[in-house]
């Protein structure tokens, strides 16, 4: 890893010393004590170059999306989520299907691996049917009112 001094870092970034220190404290730029002067620090040239490039690319939606896509597909598999065939999967269930068929509490129980039944749906009752969330809500309320 290549390291540069404070003045070079300030010059490349075009910022005040306080801003450089803020970047270091937020973890955007790595630093370490200078081997020749323990009272001074040196800064990662690669981190500074990446920060300069990020600032040049702007903060528009296109630049942010491009940067996110540049990271590629997720590489860390988890027991909670994955992407298969372009579909988001939560603990083996398609996210779109969960959104259409399950209550918030049921999804939370799935994600948290909770054993208790959902308080939103009494045992032995079926989910309200309907093509939209609004239709399911109205069907649910009508069923509750009929009890």
PDB file of C-alpha atoms in Angstrom:
ATOM      1  CA  UNK A   1       0.000   0.000   0.000  1.00  0.00           C
ATOM      2  CA  UNK A   2       1.270   3.455  -0.882  1.00  0.00           C
ATOM      3  CA  UNK A   3       1.199   6.222   1.740  1.00  0.00           C
ATOM      4  CA  UNK A   4       1.422  10.001   1.316  1.00  0.00           C
ATOM      5  CA  UNK A   5       1.995  12.850   3.727  1.00  0.00           C
ATOM      6  CA  UNK A   6      -0.500  15.350   5.050  1.00  0.00           C
ATOM      7  CA  UNK A   7       0.320  18.181   2.640  1.00  0.00           C
ATOM      8  CA  UNK A   8       0.090  15.893  -0.403  1.00  0.00           C
ATOM      9  CA  UNK A   9      -3.217  14.491   0.841  1.00  0.00           C
ATOM     10  CA  UNK A  10      -4.636  17.973   1.383  1.00  0.00           C
ATOM     11  CA  UNK A  11      -3.457  19.057  -2.062  1.00  0.00           C
ATOM     12  CA  UNK A  12      -4.965  16.046  -3.866  1.00  0.00           C
ATOM     13  CA  UNK A  13      -8.265  16.336  -2.035  1.00  0.00           C
ATOM     14  CA  UNK A  14      -8.416  20.130  -2.118  1.00  0.00           C
ATOM     15  CA  UNK A  15      -9.747  20.271   1.448  1.00  0.00           C
ATOM     16  CA  UNK A  16      -8.864  21.783   4.819  1.00  0.00           C
ATOM     17  CA  UNK A  17      -7.032  19.728   7.472  1.00  0.00           C
ATOM     18  CA  UNK A  18     -10.263  19.388   9.470  1.00  0.00           C
ATOM     19  CA  UNK A  19     -11.950  17.716   6.501  1.00  0.00           C
ATOM     20  CA  UNK A  20      -9.050  15.305   6.040  1.00  0.00           C
ATOM     21  CA  UNK A  21      -9.281  14.337   9.709  1.00  0.00           C
ATOM     22  CA  UNK A  22     -13.048  13.883   9.360  1.00  0.00           C
ATOM     23  CA  UNK A  23     -12.502  11.523   6.405  1.00  0.00           C
ATOM     24  CA  UNK A  24     -10.060   9.521   8.530  1.00  0.00           C
ATOM     25  CA  UNK A  25     -12.393   9.384  11.539  1.00  0.00           C
ATOM     26  CA  UNK A  26     -15.279   8.176   9.336  1.00  0.00           C
ATOM     27  CA  UNK A  27     -13.090   5.434   7.890  1.00  0.00           C
ATOM     28  CA  UNK A  28     -12.997   6.833   4.361  1.00  0.00           C
ATOM     29  CA  UNK A  29      -9.203   7.222   4.425  1.00  0.00           C
ATOM     30  CA  UNK A  30      -6.788   4.921   6.252  1.00  0.00           C
ATOM     31  CA  UNK A  31      -3.956   6.530   8.194  1.00  0.00           C
ATOM     32  CA  UNK A  32      -0.996   5.417  10.269  1.00  0.00           C
ATOM     33  CA  UNK A  33       1.842   7.150  12.121  1.00  0.00           C
ATOM     34  CA  UNK A  34       4.694   8.368   9.947  1.00  0.00           C
ATOM     35  CA  UNK A  35       7.772   6.169  10.477  1.00  0.00           C
ATOM     36  CA  UNK A  36      10.094   9.178  10.300  1.00  0.00           C
ATOM     37  CA  UNK A  37       8.034  11.456  12.565  1.00  0.00           C
ATOM     38  CA  UNK A  38       5.733   9.782  15.108  1.00  0.00           C
ATOM     39  CA  UNK A  39       3.898  13.086  15.661  1.00  0.00           C
ATOM     40  CA  UNK A  40       2.727  13.073  12.027  1.00  0.00           C
ATOM     41  CA  UNK A  41       0.507  10.721  10.055  1.00  0.00           C
ATOM     42  CA  UNK A  42       0.582   9.366   6.536  1.00  0.00           C
ATOM     43  CA  UNK A  43      -2.537   8.575   4.522  1.00  0.00           C
ATOM     44  CA  UNK A  44      -3.498   5.836   2.082  1.00  0.00           C
ATOM     45  CA  UNK A  45      -2.932   7.080  -1.460  1.00  0.00           C
ATOM     46  CA  UNK A  46      -5.439   4.522  -2.789  1.00  0.00           C
ATOM     47  CA  UNK A  47      -8.175   5.716  -0.415  1.00  0.00           C
ATOM     48  CA  UNK A  48      -7.525   9.330  -1.399  1.00  0.00           C
ATOM     49  CA  UNK A  49      -7.618   8.487  -5.118  1.00  0.00           C
ATOM     50  CA  UNK A  50     -10.904   6.598  -4.634  1.00  0.00           C
ATOM     51  CA  UNK A  51     -12.417   9.523  -2.733  1.00  0.00           C
ATOM     52  CA  UNK A  52     -11.308  11.999  -5.408  1.00  0.00           C
ATOM     53  CA  UNK A  53     -12.814   9.759  -8.113  1.00  0.00           C
ATOM     54  CA  UNK A  54     -16.058   9.433  -6.167  1.00  0.00           C
ATOM     55  CA  UNK A  55     -16.319  13.200  -5.799  1.00  0.00           C
ATOM     56  CA  UNK A  56     -15.638  13.692  -9.523  1.00  0.00           C
ATOM     57  CA  UNK A  57     -18.381  11.260 -10.531  1.00  0.00           C
ATOM     58  CA  UNK A  58     -20.979  13.397  -8.768  1.00  0.00           C
ATOM     59  CA  UNK A  59     -23.905  12.495  -6.570  1.00  0.00           C
ATOM     60  CA  UNK A  60     -26.551  12.135  -9.267  1.00  0.00           C
ATOM     61  CA  UNK A  61     -28.755   9.068  -9.397  1.00  0.00           C
ATOM     62  CA  UNK A  62     -26.934   7.687 -12.422  1.00  0.00           C
ATOM     63  CA  UNK A  63     -23.518   7.928 -10.769  1.00  0.00           C
ATOM     64  CA  UNK A  64     -24.776   6.340  -7.555  1.00  0.00           C
ATOM     65  CA  UNK A  65     -26.489   3.500  -9.428  1.00  0.00           C
ATOM     66  CA  UNK A  66     -23.411   2.895 -11.565  1.00  0.00           C
ATOM     67  CA  UNK A  67     -21.215   2.727  -8.485  1.00  0.00           C
ATOM     68  CA  UNK A  68     -23.586   0.258  -6.836  1.00  0.00           C
ATOM     69  CA  UNK A  69     -23.729  -1.951  -9.920  1.00  0.00           C
ATOM     70  CA  UNK A  70     -19.944  -1.848 -10.222  1.00  0.00           C
ATOM     71  CA  UNK A  71     -19.763  -3.885  -7.022  1.00  0.00           C
ATOM     72  CA  UNK A  72     -21.393  -6.787  -8.883  1.00  0.00           C
ATOM     73  CA  UNK A  73     -23.660  -9.490  -7.547  1.00  0.00           C
ATOM     74  CA  UNK A  74     -23.756 -10.236  -3.846  1.00  0.00           C
ATOM     75  CA  UNK A  75     -21.036 -12.705  -2.921  1.00  0.00           C
ATOM     76  CA  UNK A  76     -21.912 -13.467   0.677  1.00  0.00           C
ATOM     77  CA  UNK A  77     -24.603 -16.086   1.077  1.00  0.00           C
ATOM     78  CA  UNK A  78     -26.774 -15.839   4.168  1.00  0.00           C
ATOM     79  CA  UNK A  79     -29.549 -17.903   5.660  1.00  0.00           C
ATOM     80  CA  UNK A  80     -31.852 -14.889   5.455  1.00  0.00           C
ATOM     81  CA  UNK A  81     -31.664 -13.611   1.875  1.00  0.00           C
ATOM     82  CA  UNK A  82     -30.396 -14.532  -1.534  1.00  0.00           C
ATOM     83  CA  UNK A  83     -31.096 -13.720  -5.163  1.00  0.00           C
ATOM     84  CA  UNK A  84     -32.063 -16.624  -7.428  1.00  0.00           C
ATOM     85  CA  UNK A  85     -33.070 -16.202 -11.038  1.00  0.00           C
ATOM     86  CA  UNK A  86     -33.463 -12.470 -10.557  1.00  0.00           C
ATOM     87  CA  UNK A  87     -35.857 -12.968  -7.635  1.00  0.00           C
ATOM     88  CA  UNK A  88     -35.276 -11.870  -4.050  1.00  0.00           C
ATOM     89  CA  UNK A  89     -35.694 -14.797  -1.664  1.00  0.00           C
ATOM     90  CA  UNK A  90     -36.203 -14.502   2.119  1.00  0.00           C
ATOM     91  CA  UNK A  91     -35.565 -17.778   3.971  1.00  0.00           C
ATOM     92  CA  UNK A  92     -36.617 -19.784   0.920  1.00  0.00           C
ATOM     93  CA  UNK A  93     -39.736 -17.721   0.115  1.00  0.00           C
ATOM     94  CA  UNK A  94     -40.062 -15.301  -2.798  1.00  0.00           C
ATOM     95  CA  UNK A  95     -40.291 -11.709  -1.558  1.00  0.00           C
ATOM     96  CA  UNK A  96     -43.028 -10.821  -4.063  1.00  0.00           C
ATOM     97  CA  UNK A  97     -45.166 -13.754  -2.948  1.00  0.00           C
ATOM     98  CA  UNK A  98     -44.613 -12.857   0.724  1.00  0.00           C
ATOM     99  CA  UNK A  99     -45.700  -9.286   0.017  1.00  0.00           C
ATOM    100  CA  UNK A 100     -48.856 -10.527  -1.679  1.00  0.00           C
ATOM    101  CA  UNK A 101     -49.850 -13.334   0.678  1.00  0.00           C
ATOM    102  CA  UNK A 102     -48.347 -12.810   4.144  1.00  0.00           C
ATOM    103  CA  UNK A 103     -48.944 -10.280   6.881  1.00  0.00           C
ATOM    104  CA  UNK A 104     -46.171  -8.074   8.189  1.00  0.00           C
ATOM    105  CA  UNK A 105     -46.120 -10.140  11.370  1.00  0.00           C
ATOM    106  CA  UNK A 106     -45.809 -13.401   9.430  1.00  0.00           C
ATOM    107  CA  UNK A 107     -42.867 -12.055   7.439  1.00  0.00           C
ATOM    108  CA  UNK A 108     -41.215 -10.808  10.635  1.00  0.00           C
ATOM    109  CA  UNK A 109     -41.713 -14.244  12.228  1.00  0.00           C
ATOM    110  CA  UNK A 110     -40.160 -15.864   9.152  1.00  0.00           C
ATOM    111  CA  UNK A 111     -37.155 -13.542   9.172  1.00  0.00           C
ATOM    112  CA  UNK A 112     -36.640 -13.784  12.929  1.00  0.00           C
ATOM    113  CA  UNK A 113     -37.432 -17.513  12.989  1.00  0.00           C
ATOM    114  CA  UNK A 114     -40.065 -16.876  15.645  1.00  0.00           C
ATOM    115  CA  UNK A 115     -42.005 -19.886  16.913  1.00  0.00           C
ATOM    116  CA  UNK A 116     -45.093 -18.055  18.104  1.00  0.00           C
ATOM    117  CA  UNK A 117     -48.070 -17.667  15.758  1.00  0.00           C
ATOM    118  CA  UNK A 118     -48.827 -14.263  14.350  1.00  0.00           C
ATOM    119  CA  UNK A 119     -51.146 -12.235  16.609  1.00  0.00           C
ATOM    120  CA  UNK A 120     -52.633 -10.578  13.522  1.00  0.00           C
ATOM    121  CA  UNK A 121     -54.240 -13.812  12.338  1.00  0.00           C
ATOM    122  CA  UNK A 122     -56.134 -16.006  14.766  1.00  0.00           C
ATOM    123  CA  UNK A 123     -55.440 -19.733  14.663  1.00  0.00           C
ATOM    124  CA  UNK A 124     -57.667 -21.570  12.208  1.00  0.00           C
ATOM    125  CA  UNK A 125     -58.560 -18.480  10.154  1.00  0.00           C
ATOM    126  CA  UNK A 126     -57.563 -17.990   6.566  1.00  0.00           C
ATOM    127  CA  UNK A 127     -55.963 -14.934   5.068  1.00  0.00           C
ATOM    128  CA  UNK A 128     -58.437 -12.523   3.532  1.00  0.00           C
ATOM    129  CA  UNK A 129     -58.593 -12.914  -0.229  1.00  0.00           C
ATOM    130  CA  UNK A 130     -58.324 -10.109  -2.708  1.00  0.00           C
ATOM    131  CA  UNK A 131     -56.216  -8.969  -5.622  1.00  0.00           C
ATOM    132  CA  UNK A 132     -54.841  -5.907  -3.858  1.00  0.00           C
ATOM    133  CA  UNK A 133     -53.846  -5.044  -0.338  1.00  0.00           C
ATOM    134  CA  UNK A 134     -56.837  -2.729  -0.082  1.00  0.00           C
ATOM    135  CA  UNK A 135     -59.214  -5.511  -1.167  1.00  0.00           C
ATOM    136  CA  UNK A 136     -57.676  -7.923   1.364  1.00  0.00           C
ATOM    137  CA  UNK A 137     -57.981  -5.307   4.112  1.00  0.00           C
ATOM    138  CA  UNK A 138     -61.648  -4.678   3.332  1.00  0.00           C
ATOM    139  CA  UNK A 139     -62.356  -8.432   3.223  1.00  0.00           C
ATOM    140  CA  UNK A 140     -60.575  -8.885   6.555  1.00  0.00           C
ATOM    141  CA  UNK A 141     -62.502  -6.026   8.173  1.00  0.00           C
ATOM    142  CA  UNK A 142     -65.795  -7.383   6.830  1.00  0.00           C
ATOM    143  CA  UNK A 143     -65.005 -10.824   8.282  1.00  0.00           C
ATOM    144  CA  UNK A 144     -64.117  -9.259  11.659  1.00  0.00           C
ATOM    145  CA  UNK A 145     -67.354  -7.234  11.654  1.00  0.00           C
ATOM    146  CA  UNK A 146     -69.398 -10.372  10.917  1.00  0.00           C
ATOM    147  CA  UNK A 147     -68.091 -12.123  14.069  1.00  0.00           C
TER     148      UNK A 147
END
